[in-house]
Amino acid sequence: MEAAASSVKDGGDLRDTELRLGLPGTEAPEKPAAPSTRGSKRALQEDDDMESRANSRPLEADSGEAPAAKAQIVGWPPIRSYRRNSFPPRKVESEAEAEAEAEAAGLYVKVSMDGAPYLRKIDLKVYKGYKELREAMDNMFKCFTQGEVSRKEGCSSGSESAITYEDKDGDLMLVGDVPWEMFISSCRRLRIMKGCEVRGLRTRQYS
Amino acid sequence: MVGGFRWAAMFPDEVWEHVFSFLPADADRNAAALVCRAWYRLERRSRWRVFVGNCYAVEPAAAVRRFPEVRAAAIKGKPHFADFNLVPSDWGGGAEAWVEAMAEGWPHLEELRLKRMVVSDDCLELIARCFKNFKVLSLVSCEGFSTAGLAAIAANCRYLRELDLHENEVEDNCLHWMSHFPESCTSLVTLNIACLEGEVNVSVLERLIGRCPNLKTLRLNHSVPLERLVGLLHRAPQLVDLGTGKYAAQHHPELFSRLESAIAGCKNLKGLSGFWEAGPTFLPAIYSVCEGLTSLNLSYATIQGPELIKLISRCKNLQRLWVMDLIEDEGLIAVAASCKLLQELRVFPSDPYGAAQPISLTEHGLVAISAGCPMLHSVLYFCRQMTNAALLTVAKNCPNFTCFRLCIMEPHTPDYITRQPLDAGFSAIVESCKHLRRLSLSGLLTDLVFKSIGASANRLEMLSVAFAGDGDAGLHYILSGCKNLRKLEIRDCPFGDKPLLDNAAKLETMRSLWMSSCSVTLGACRQLARKMPLLNVEVINERKRGLPLELQPDNCPVEKLYIYRTVAGPRSDTPSCVWILR
């Protein structure tokens, strides 16, 4: 397994080349994102995409640190209390039930694409295999791939990309190596890598 | 009126009563009752449906005395902002006084609908015991009762047709309350238990609905598992309105096909709701009935945009759609293309307190709907950004709005492109929509928007304002205009004493006014109370510091103010945080 953690975003920071458990660009190993996590936990889990996203949302730019949970005003926004609680889903008694709930509720993971201003979420349960997943992801991000120019000189056009994922252990893995069932049970988040980073990885296409 | 008494006697009473029976609207009946004493007498004996918009506006005994033949009563209690925890929990709105008076004077009562009231189990037991012909119980946004009270209703109301529990807080202390429906109960038409938190005995429920052939509406609660829904539907294929229970389960194709065929078997299905924890797996099971649906409530379903689009595109006859903002602009564009008969849209926030979220629900979705759905007249829309241009477009596209409630979730949010206040946008709405009855404002707004509303919103009956306006002028525009205003609720606006005192008479033409976190002082409230004996001026100060309210100086700020017209005088059930000024 290559040192997949050695991707370099801006080329200068040695931290980016060290072998770590977490994804490059984060300070600490990321906890797996529960599909229904909301609120202040977002502050810990967003990566560098946060900045570009903040710039494209003029409302957020004025409010200081965008990811921080805002102080809640009593009775605002005007929704009834049972609506505040209904998402995320209700608590469950046992772990087994929790797993069953998570299973039944779909396996949502975040999908990021290098250079896209915001992330998406997909339900891995919906897809039967790698081919469908690949198609869905192409579809989701096609608006960002048209007319893309690579940031680095000397690289070929940005059409080269690879789908990677972060597994239960926090390692960055190439999608397609393991059987589908094993993949969806260990995948915590997906990332579409573009351009030169892809060169270092195997570019085997999925069956 | 010349010879008023004589011409009324030209016809026997029965003829006049028959004539009055063609006046269903309370306003018309009230007018008829003012014509002469004979008509007053006749009308009061022939009115059998009464609506009391504010339970404290009249003494229960007085209402019962005046209309002795009432069969159906609807009563509302707490102010609307109680829904958002702005009203202290012990404020009032208790139902006992009414239920006791009704038990005494209306033994033939058949229908009772209560909204935002505190209903105890004792009340429910009284209802179950005293009204021999009781048929309809509807409790909306109420609290104070438990499933033990429901057991009493189930056991004793032999002709019960409707048990409609909508968004109540119900304590679950009687697990088998549903077993109290006797075998002889076969008359149910509506059973809505969606708000119950506790377990439901599904086998008992199956037997109950199996013996009620006229059941049209069945709304289950979250505890009913998806597997059991199949059995329930087999026993009630005549359903018109179904609220599912939990809409998720371990995926296996057998359950899917059984569910699919059970739902397809309900050929009259027009409304669907529930869908707790729904994911994409079982959603396609309802595809077969989509074409016939007129009402779809997916506001508890955390389904993503693409699946929502696949579903809703099939619902060509949809008139009402409630959905989460997960539908995003793209989804609303699809709705606009598919649902040409849409009349009412509500979009709820999936993440009301999230800091930064990738939900792409913006003004574009609202504009698309306004352009694509010509019959749209009622909107509730939670979003994070808006522009005046978008609102102008919406106003132009939809001059028939009766209800427009826009909630931009961050207070004081301006037009995000021009950075201007949203005055122009909302002004366009009130100027274009001549039939607008209900309006909720949000975003950055100056006094200008209130000038437009006061001048143009002639049919407006209810206005909700939050974090808006510059000063007193704003409130003055509203109170001096808006001819038909009935309910005004305001929070966190810089409105003070002057417009209240200058427009005191207006308050008697309205049902109620709520103001919280504004700039009103105790002195103005005292003046108002002295000047207007037919108003109850309730000052609510929850933080109990120092002197009691009677001894506080005039310049003491008032946290929360609730003013309503009444012929009953000050109520006697005020808690310690509420003072009624005289």
PDB file of C-alpha atoms in Angstrom, chain A residues 2-95:
ATOM      1  CA  GLU A   2       1.523   3.256  -1.130  1.00  0.00           C
ATOM      2  CA  ALA A   3       1.833   6.152   1.243  1.00  0.00           C
ATOM      3  CA  ALA A   4      -1.358   7.529  -0.076  1.00  0.00           C
ATOM      4  CA  ALA A   5      -1.256  10.240   2.517  1.00  0.00           C
ATOM      5  CA  SER A   6       1.495  12.006   0.647  1.00  0.00           C
ATOM      6  CA  SER A   7      -0.732  14.129  -1.556  1.00  0.00           C
ATOM      7  CA  VAL A   8       0.412  17.708  -1.677  1.00  0.00           C
ATOM      8  CA  LYS A   9      -2.017  20.536  -1.917  1.00  0.00           C
ATOM      9  CA  ASP A  10       0.241  23.546  -1.981  1.00  0.00           C
ATOM     10  CA  GLY A  11       3.567  21.830  -2.267  1.00  0.00           C
ATOM     11  CA  GLY A  12       5.330  23.440   0.651  1.00  0.00           C
ATOM     12  CA  ASP A  13       4.074  21.977   3.891  1.00  0.00           C
ATOM     13  CA  LEU A  14       6.066  19.038   5.157  1.00  0.00           C
ATOM     14  CA  ARG A  15       3.174  17.946   7.294  1.00  0.00           C
ATOM     15  CA  ASP A  16       1.439  16.920   4.141  1.00  0.00           C
ATOM     16  CA  THR A  17       4.073  14.316   3.373  1.00  0.00           C
ATOM     17  CA  GLU A  18       4.189  12.625   6.724  1.00  0.00           C
ATOM     18  CA  LEU A  19       2.602   9.227   7.182  1.00  0.00           C
ATOM     19  CA  ARG A  20      -0.550   9.736   9.131  1.00  0.00           C
ATOM     20  CA  LEU A  21      -3.738   7.971   9.889  1.00  0.00           C
ATOM     21  CA  GLY A  22      -5.978  10.805   8.888  1.00  0.00           C
ATOM     22  CA  LEU A  23      -6.681  12.445   5.560  1.00  0.00           C
ATOM     23  CA  PRO A  24      -4.238  15.119   4.465  1.00  0.00           C
ATOM     24  CA  GLY A  25      -5.306  18.566   5.485  1.00  0.00           C
ATOM     25  CA  THR A  26      -6.699  17.595   8.891  1.00  0.00           C
ATOM     26  CA  GLU A  27      -5.005  18.006  12.231  1.00  0.00           C
ATOM     27  CA  ALA A  28      -6.310  14.905  13.920  1.00  0.00           C
ATOM     28  CA  PRO A  29      -7.719  11.558  12.819  1.00  0.00           C
ATOM     29  CA  GLU A  30     -11.271  12.187  11.777  1.00  0.00           C
ATOM     30  CA  LYS A  31     -14.039  10.437  13.584  1.00  0.00           C
ATOM     31  CA  PRO A  32     -16.463   8.618  11.307  1.00  0.00           C
ATOM     32  CA  ALA A  33     -19.301  10.904  10.429  1.00  0.00           C
ATOM     33  CA  ALA A  34     -22.618   9.477  11.611  1.00  0.00           C
ATOM     34  CA  PRO A  35     -25.081  10.112   8.817  1.00  0.00           C
ATOM     35  CA  SER A  36     -27.258  12.244  10.994  1.00  0.00           C
ATOM     36  CA  THR A  37     -24.680  14.403  12.731  1.00  0.00           C
ATOM     37  CA  ARG A  38     -25.541  18.061  12.771  1.00  0.00           C
ATOM     38  CA  GLY A  39     -24.660  21.247  14.526  1.00  0.00           C
ATOM     39  CA  SER A  40     -21.303  22.017  16.013  1.00  0.00           C
ATOM     40  CA  LYS A  41     -19.731  18.684  15.118  1.00  0.00           C
ATOM     41  CA  ARG A  42     -19.426  20.011  11.598  1.00  0.00           C
ATOM     42  CA  ALA A  43     -16.664  22.313  12.768  1.00  0.00           C
ATOM     43  CA  LEU A  44     -14.396  19.345  13.380  1.00  0.00           C
ATOM     44  CA  GLN A  45     -15.090  17.478  10.217  1.00  0.00           C
ATOM     45  CA  GLU A  46     -14.954  19.995   7.431  1.00  0.00           C
ATOM     46  CA  ASP A  47     -11.681  20.083   5.543  1.00  0.00           C
ATOM     47  CA  ASP A  48     -10.092  22.729   3.336  1.00  0.00           C
ATOM     48  CA  ASP A  49     -13.159  22.925   1.153  1.00  0.00           C
ATOM     49  CA  MET A  50     -14.703  24.964   3.936  1.00  0.00           C
ATOM     50  CA  GLU A  51     -12.841  28.109   2.963  1.00  0.00           C
ATOM     51  CA  SER A  52     -13.780  28.100  -0.671  1.00  0.00           C
ATOM     52  CA  ARG A  53     -17.312  27.388   0.345  1.00  0.00           C
ATOM     53  CA  ALA A  54     -17.409  30.269   2.800  1.00  0.00           C
ATOM     54  CA  ASN A  55     -16.342  32.640   0.046  1.00  0.00           C
ATOM     55  CA  SER A  56     -19.128  31.597  -2.235  1.00  0.00           C
ATOM     56  CA  ARG A  57     -21.743  32.208   0.427  1.00  0.00           C
ATOM     57  CA  PRO A  58     -21.792  35.934   1.157  1.00  0.00           C
ATOM     58  CA  LEU A  59     -24.036  35.520   4.174  1.00  0.00           C
ATOM     59  CA  GLU A  60     -21.565  33.347   6.011  1.00  0.00           C
ATOM     60  CA  ALA A  61     -18.584  35.601   5.305  1.00  0.00           C
ATOM     61  CA  ASP A  62     -19.717  38.243   7.762  1.00  0.00           C
ATOM     62  CA  SER A  63     -20.352  35.953  10.634  1.00  0.00           C
ATOM     63  CA  GLY A  64     -16.772  35.378  11.670  1.00  0.00           C
ATOM     64  CA  GLU A  65     -15.900  31.740  11.964  1.00  0.00           C
ATOM     65  CA  ALA A  66     -18.344  30.114   9.645  1.00  0.00           C
ATOM     66  CA  PRO A  67     -18.352  26.550  11.001  1.00  0.00           C
ATOM     67  CA  ALA A  68     -18.913  27.500  14.654  1.00  0.00           C
ATOM     68  CA  ALA A  69     -22.359  26.669  15.996  1.00  0.00           C
ATOM     69  CA  LYS A  70     -24.337  29.904  16.327  1.00  0.00           C
ATOM     70  CA  ALA A  71     -25.902  30.906  19.611  1.00  0.00           C
ATOM     71  CA  GLN A  72     -29.478  29.725  19.484  1.00  0.00           C
ATOM     72  CA  ILE A  73     -32.231  32.312  19.820  1.00  0.00           C
ATOM     73  CA  VAL A  74     -35.241  31.152  21.833  1.00  0.00           C
ATOM     74  CA  GLY A  75     -38.063  30.116  19.581  1.00  0.00           C
ATOM     75  CA  TRP A  76     -36.137  30.749  16.372  1.00  0.00           C
ATOM     76  CA  PRO A  77     -36.403  29.617  13.651  1.00  0.00           C
ATOM     77  CA  PRO A  78     -40.123  29.223  14.217  1.00  0.00           C
ATOM     78  CA  ILE A  79     -40.513  25.476  14.045  1.00  0.00           C
ATOM     79  CA  ARG A  80     -42.215  23.261  16.568  1.00  0.00           C
ATOM     80  CA  SER A  81     -40.030  21.343  18.956  1.00  0.00           C
ATOM     81  CA  TYR A  82     -40.893  17.923  17.587  1.00  0.00           C
ATOM     82  CA  ARG A  83     -39.578  19.044  14.198  1.00  0.00           C
ATOM     83  CA  ARG A  84     -36.281  20.012  15.765  1.00  0.00           C
ATOM     84  CA  ASN A  85     -35.937  16.544  17.159  1.00  0.00           C
ATOM     85  CA  SER A  86     -37.091  14.506  14.236  1.00  0.00           C
ATOM     86  CA  PHE A  87     -33.846  14.914  12.329  1.00  0.00           C
ATOM     87  CA  PRO A  88     -31.564  13.249  13.415  1.00  0.00           C
ATOM     88  CA  PRO A  89     -33.680  10.186  14.045  1.00  0.00           C
ATOM     89  CA  ARG A  90     -34.782   9.216  17.545  1.00  0.00           C
ATOM     90  CA  LYS A  91     -32.538   7.540  20.071  1.00  0.00           C
ATOM     91  CA  VAL A  92     -32.579   3.755  20.228  1.00  0.00           C
ATOM     92  CA  GLU A  93     -32.144   1.442  23.177  1.00  0.00           C
ATOM     93  CA  SER A  94     -29.448  -0.976  22.087  1.00  0.00           C
ATOM     94  CA  GLU A  95     -26.505  -1.041  19.770  1.00  0.00           C
TER      95      GLU A  95
END
